């Protein structure tokens, strides 16, 4: 089993609990409002063609579709795609590698992702491919954090079983000590006006409602850049 297969197996197994956590009623409305505002500010005017890479159970894709965009979500974990489709809505979902998305050049106005950069096996190649998918003036906007500053092997259970040493060695951004190395990938790829924005509204929601088991409250960042 190769590195990506191990990642896919983990996320397919994790899909039900991951999705259930994201759908928890107490937080759903506040989440939708906060993330809707974040993506509305980050993206071009609707309607635009938006690709959500590593869409998981589709929460970002569905949020962006509700803003009036035409959204396609791709993932390699079938369990996640099943969950994403089960939520209905106007976004479409298909299997596809975030490192090499299966679309023609200049197909989209924006490429987005959330919580995916850390688990990409070749982030520089991925971002170069995302740029090729964009029309002139297009946007790349991703959200991530420093989830494992002490290394991924600090976590236990099913996660450590699938994210074994071979996987950890293949993920350049997984144990980054700050968000800067992720932003550097965008600058090195030639994006202009690369900006890192701390998401304080999400931090406040996490403080109010708590975070998923095994996680700690920590700042998340939006990284946004443009192609000429
Ligand atoms: C932490 S989840 C984030 C899901 C979703 N973006 C969200 O915000 O909830 C990471 C997702 O990235 C997906 N993923 C990881 N590597 C991928 C790749 N190379 N191609 C497509 N999806 C990938 C996983 O299957 C998983 O669904």
Tab-separated table of C-alpha atoms and ligand atoms in Angstrom:
chain	number	residue	atom	x	y	z
A	1	UNK	CA	0.000	0.000	0.000
A	2	UNK	CA	1.518	3.352	-1.000
A	3	UNK	CA	1.490	6.584	0.998
A	4	UNK	CA	-1.632	8.020	-0.627
A	5	UNK	CA	-3.517	4.718	-0.217
A	6	UNK	CA	-2.779	4.832	3.512
A	7	UNK	CA	-4.044	8.432	3.713
A	8	UNK	CA	-7.206	7.493	1.791
A	9	UNK	CA	-7.887	4.507	4.055
A	10	UNK	CA	-7.535	6.649	7.154
A	11	UNK	CA	-9.939	9.318	5.923
A	12	UNK	CA	-12.496	6.836	4.624
A	13	UNK	CA	-12.556	5.197	8.063
A	14	UNK	CA	-12.716	8.551	9.777
A	15	UNK	CA	-15.461	9.972	7.517
A	16	UNK	CA	-18.543	9.176	9.653
A	17	UNK	CA	-17.198	10.645	12.906
A	18	UNK	CA	-15.544	13.565	11.082
A	19	UNK	CA	-18.746	14.484	9.308
A	20	UNK	CA	-20.936	13.976	12.383
A	21	UNK	CA	-18.666	16.309	14.331
A	22	UNK	CA	-18.925	18.994	11.645
A	23	UNK	CA	-22.702	18.701	11.592
A	24	UNK	CA	-23.195	19.057	15.356
A	25	UNK	CA	-26.376	21.135	15.728
A	26	UNK	CA	-25.096	23.404	18.514
A	27	UNK	CA	-22.429	24.897	16.277
A	28	UNK	CA	-23.812	24.495	12.767
A	29	UNK	CA	-25.469	27.894	12.308
A	30	UNK	CA	-22.551	29.828	13.806
A	31	UNK	CA	-20.107	27.839	11.687
A	32	UNK	CA	-22.062	28.467	8.509
A	33	UNK	CA	-22.165	32.217	9.185
A	34	UNK	CA	-18.480	32.481	10.088
A	35	UNK	CA	-17.166	30.337	7.254
A	36	UNK	CA	-19.582	31.921	4.781
A	37	UNK	CA	-18.111	35.330	5.601
A	38	UNK	CA	-14.531	34.047	5.327
A	39	UNK	CA	-15.045	32.442	1.919
A	40	UNK	CA	-17.145	35.335	0.597
A	41	UNK	CA	-14.282	37.724	1.375
A	42	UNK	CA	-11.628	35.397	-0.063
A	43	UNK	CA	-13.311	34.548	-3.368
A	44	UNK	CA	-14.199	36.486	-6.513
A	45	UNK	CA	-17.751	37.731	-6.993
A	46	UNK	CA	-20.328	34.975	-7.478
A	47	UNK	CA	-20.996	33.094	-9.625
A	48	UNK	CA	-17.473	31.775	-10.154
A	49	UNK	CA	-16.154	28.278	-10.923
A	50	UNK	CA	-14.522	26.996	-7.727
A	51	UNK	CA	-12.589	23.766	-7.118
A	52	UNK	CA	-12.381	22.497	-3.531
A	53	UNK	CA	-9.447	20.050	-3.294
A	54	UNK	CA	-9.487	17.496	-0.484
A	55	UNK	CA	-13.137	18.359	0.024
A	56	UNK	CA	-13.710	15.660	2.646
A	57	UNK	CA	-17.369	15.558	3.652
A	58	UNK	CA	-17.906	18.715	1.627
A	59	UNK	CA	-18.515	21.353	4.271
A	60	UNK	CA	-16.425	23.979	2.467
A	61	UNK	CA	-17.853	23.066	-0.944
A	62	UNK	CA	-21.419	23.315	0.330
A	63	UNK	CA	-20.714	26.623	2.086
A	64	UNK	CA	-19.246	28.114	-1.088
A	65	UNK	CA	-22.093	26.751	-3.230
A	66	UNK	CA	-24.560	28.509	-0.895
A	67	UNK	CA	-22.733	31.766	-1.728
A	68	UNK	CA	-23.835	31.276	-5.346
A	69	UNK	CA	-20.670	29.747	-6.827
A	70	UNK	CA	-20.455	26.694	-9.100
A	71	UNK	CA	-18.438	24.288	-6.963
A	72	UNK	CA	-16.693	20.994	-7.654
A	73	UNK	CA	-15.190	19.052	-4.751
A	74	UNK	CA	-12.575	16.338	-5.185
A	75	UNK	CA	-11.150	13.847	-2.722
A	76	UNK	CA	-9.569	10.393	-2.853
A	77	UNK	CA	-11.335	8.959	0.205
A	78	UNK	CA	-14.532	7.357	-1.054
A	79	UNK	CA	-16.055	7.426	2.432
A	80	UNK	CA	-15.690	11.191	2.532
A	81	UNK	CA	-17.189	11.624	-0.944
A	82	UNK	CA	-20.213	9.547	0.082
A	83	UNK	CA	-20.773	11.858	3.035
A	84	UNK	CA	-20.304	14.972	0.874
A	85	UNK	CA	-22.896	13.784	-1.670
A	86	UNK	CA	-25.341	12.753	1.059
A	87	UNK	CA	-25.711	16.375	2.146
A	88	UNK	CA	-27.454	17.271	-1.129
A	89	UNK	CA	-27.027	20.842	-2.363
A	90	UNK	CA	-25.645	22.167	-5.635
A	91	UNK	CA	-21.940	21.291	-5.344
A	92	UNK	CA	-20.747	18.293	-7.344
A	93	UNK	CA	-18.240	15.746	-6.063
A	94	UNK	CA	-15.862	13.356	-7.786
A	95	UNK	CA	-12.791	11.328	-7.050
A	96	UNK	CA	-9.552	13.169	-7.791
A	97	UNK	CA	-6.038	13.750	-6.502
A	98	UNK	CA	-5.423	17.180	-4.979
A	99	UNK	CA	-1.819	16.968	-6.194
A	100	UNK	CA	-2.921	16.371	-9.773
A	101	UNK	CA	-6.552	17.426	-10.174
A	102	UNK	CA	-8.149	15.836	-13.262
A	103	UNK	CA	-9.348	18.976	-15.066
A	104	UNK	CA	-8.383	20.909	-18.176
A	105	UNK	CA	-6.288	24.087	-17.833
A	106	UNK	CA	-8.094	27.368	-17.113
A	107	UNK	CA	-11.251	25.544	-15.983
A	108	UNK	CA	-11.696	27.465	-12.680
A	109	UNK	CA	-11.703	30.981	-11.217
A	110	UNK	CA	-10.596	29.780	-7.781
A	111	UNK	CA	-9.056	26.762	-6.086
A	112	UNK	CA	-9.697	26.375	-2.363
A	113	UNK	CA	-8.862	23.890	0.357
A	114	UNK	CA	-9.248	23.618	4.103
A	115	UNK	CA	-7.133	21.442	6.417
A	116	UNK	CA	-5.427	19.759	3.445
A	117	UNK	CA	-2.020	21.424	2.955
A	118	UNK	CA	-0.579	19.596	5.975
A	119	UNK	CA	-1.451	16.209	4.520
A	120	UNK	CA	-0.343	16.816	0.918
A	121	UNK	CA	2.497	14.587	-0.197
A	122	UNK	CA	3.820	17.110	-2.786
A	123	UNK	CA	2.499	20.579	-1.930
A	124	UNK	CA	4.727	22.462	-4.388
A	125	UNK	CA	3.644	20.259	-7.317
A	126	UNK	CA	0.032	20.533	-6.180
A	127	UNK	CA	0.060	24.341	-6.110
A	128	UNK	CA	1.774	24.477	-9.526
A	129	UNK	CA	-1.032	22.306	-10.892
A	130	UNK	CA	-3.714	24.441	-9.204
A	131	UNK	CA	-2.261	27.517	-10.906
A	132	UNK	CA	-2.620	25.790	-14.294
A	133	UNK	CA	-6.310	25.191	-13.567
A	134	UNK	CA	-6.951	28.893	-13.033
A	135	UNK	CA	-8.025	31.554	-15.480
A	136	UNK	CA	-6.054	34.833	-15.545
A	137	UNK	CA	-6.686	36.772	-12.335
A	138	UNK	CA	-7.731	33.584	-10.526
A	139	UNK	CA	-7.474	33.004	-6.788
A	140	UNK	CA	-6.037	30.297	-4.561
A	141	UNK	CA	-7.319	30.377	-0.984
A	142	UNK	CA	-6.527	27.743	1.622
A	143	UNK	CA	-7.091	27.391	5.343
A	144	UNK	CA	-4.813	25.425	7.623
A	145	UNK	CA	-3.010	25.512	10.960
A	146	UNK	CA	0.003	24.056	12.712
A	147	UNK	CA	-1.744	20.909	13.886
A	148	UNK	CA	1.356	18.872	14.800
A	149	UNK	CA	4.255	21.185	15.755
A	150	UNK	CA	5.733	18.365	17.896
A	151	UNK	CA	5.528	15.812	15.073
A	152	UNK	CA	2.741	13.499	13.942
A	153	UNK	CA	4.001	10.577	16.006
A	154	UNK	CA	2.769	12.412	19.128
A	155	UNK	CA	-0.767	11.301	18.196
A	156	UNK	CA	-1.996	7.782	18.849
A	157	UNK	CA	-4.593	5.210	17.801
A	158	UNK	CA	-5.918	4.782	14.298
A	159	UNK	CA	-4.223	7.960	13.143
A	160	UNK	CA	-0.735	6.679	13.963
A	161	UNK	CA	-1.548	3.306	12.416
A	162	UNK	CA	-2.301	4.812	8.983
A	163	UNK	CA	-0.062	7.880	9.186
A	164	UNK	CA	2.950	5.656	9.829
A	165	UNK	CA	6.622	6.556	9.346
A	166	UNK	CA	6.384	6.183	5.560
A	167	UNK	CA	3.483	8.649	5.414
A	168	UNK	CA	5.010	11.103	7.864
A	169	UNK	CA	8.228	11.193	5.830
A	170	UNK	CA	6.235	12.037	2.692
A	171	UNK	CA	4.371	15.091	4.082
A	172	UNK	CA	6.648	18.159	4.049
A	173	UNK	CA	4.205	20.507	5.818
A	174	UNK	CA	2.673	18.164	8.394
A	175	UNK	CA	4.920	19.086	11.307
A	176	UNK	CA	5.717	22.682	10.317
A	177	UNK	CA	6.321	24.849	13.416
A	178	UNK	CA	4.405	27.798	11.945
A	179	UNK	CA	2.117	28.592	9.013
A	180	UNK	CA	4.970	30.358	7.193
A	181	UNK	CA	6.329	27.289	5.305
A	182	UNK	CA	2.839	26.788	3.858
A	183	UNK	CA	2.665	30.420	2.739
A	184	UNK	CA	6.170	30.058	1.280
A	185	UNK	CA	4.920	27.320	-1.059
A	186	UNK	CA	2.474	29.822	-2.583
A	187	UNK	CA	5.101	32.534	-2.975
A	188	UNK	CA	7.608	30.091	-4.487
A	189	UNK	CA	4.968	28.930	-6.972
A	190	UNK	CA	4.753	32.506	-8.310
A	191	UNK	CA	1.453	33.641	-6.815
A	192	UNK	CA	1.217	37.382	-6.265
A	193	UNK	CA	-0.035	39.239	-3.221
A	194	UNK	CA	0.225	36.207	-0.917
A	195	UNK	CA	-1.433	37.122	2.399
A	196	UNK	CA	-1.800	35.185	5.629
A	197	UNK	CA	-4.841	36.118	7.718
A	198	UNK	CA	-5.496	34.716	11.211
A	199	UNK	CA	-9.106	33.549	11.494
A	200	UNK	CA	-10.103	35.099	14.795
A	201	UNK	CA	-13.820	34.377	14.360
A	202	UNK	CA	-13.062	30.657	14.135
A	203	UNK	CA	-10.779	30.856	17.162
A	204	UNK	CA	-13.643	32.394	19.147
A	205	UNK	CA	-16.055	29.675	17.997
A	206	UNK	CA	-13.535	27.004	19.005
A	207	UNK	CA	-13.192	28.628	22.425
A	208	UNK	CA	-16.962	28.691	22.814
A	209	UNK	CA	-17.848	25.240	21.493
A	210	UNK	CA	-14.597	23.312	21.942
A	211	UNK	CA	-12.699	21.321	19.310
A	212	UNK	CA	-12.720	17.702	18.159
A	213	UNK	CA	-11.333	15.054	20.534
A	214	UNK	CA	-7.544	14.915	20.362
A	215	UNK	CA	-7.275	18.513	19.137
A	216	UNK	CA	-6.451	21.753	20.937
A	217	UNK	CA	-7.852	25.219	20.337
A	218	UNK	CA	-5.418	26.958	18.049
A	219	UNK	CA	-5.349	29.718	15.489
A	220	UNK	CA	-6.271	28.805	11.930
A	221	UNK	CA	-5.043	30.869	8.992
A	222	UNK	CA	-6.353	31.797	5.581
A	223	UNK	CA	-3.616	31.975	2.959
A	224	UNK	CA	-4.666	33.688	-0.231
A	225	UNK	CA	-2.809	34.504	-3.431
A	226	UNK	CA	-3.589	35.419	-7.007
A	227	UNK	CA	-2.341	34.514	-10.481
A	228	UNK	CA	-1.604	37.298	-12.912
B	1	LIG	C1	-8.714	17.024	7.409
B	1	LIG	S1	-9.655	16.506	6.055
B	1	LIG	C2	-10.320	18.045	5.485
B	1	LIG	C3	-11.638	17.866	4.778
B	1	LIG	C4	-12.332	19.169	4.349
B	1	LIG	N1	-11.518	19.945	3.449
B	1	LIG	C5	-12.762	20.011	5.529
B	1	LIG	O1	-12.425	21.193	5.576
B	1	LIG	O2	-13.441	19.478	6.409
B	1	LIG	C6	-8.394	16.179	4.835
B	1	LIG	C7	-8.987	15.636	3.537
B	1	LIG	O3	-7.987	15.669	2.514
B	1	LIG	C8	-8.155	14.514	1.723
B	1	LIG	N2	-6.914	14.284	0.982
B	1	LIG	C9	-5.678	14.091	1.483
B	1	LIG	N3	-4.780	13.964	0.490
B	1	LIG	C10	-5.485	14.082	-0.669
B	1	LIG	C11	-5.131	14.047	-2.039
B	1	LIG	N4	-3.861	13.890	-2.450
B	1	LIG	N5	-6.097	14.194	-2.947
B	1	LIG	C12	-7.393	14.377	-2.580
B	1	LIG	N6	-7.790	14.419	-1.298
B	1	LIG	C13	-6.837	14.276	-0.354
B	1	LIG	C14	-8.527	13.437	2.712
B	1	LIG	O4	-9.122	12.309	2.103
B	1	LIG	C15	-9.476	14.198	3.626
B	1	LIG	O5	-10.804	14.115	3.159
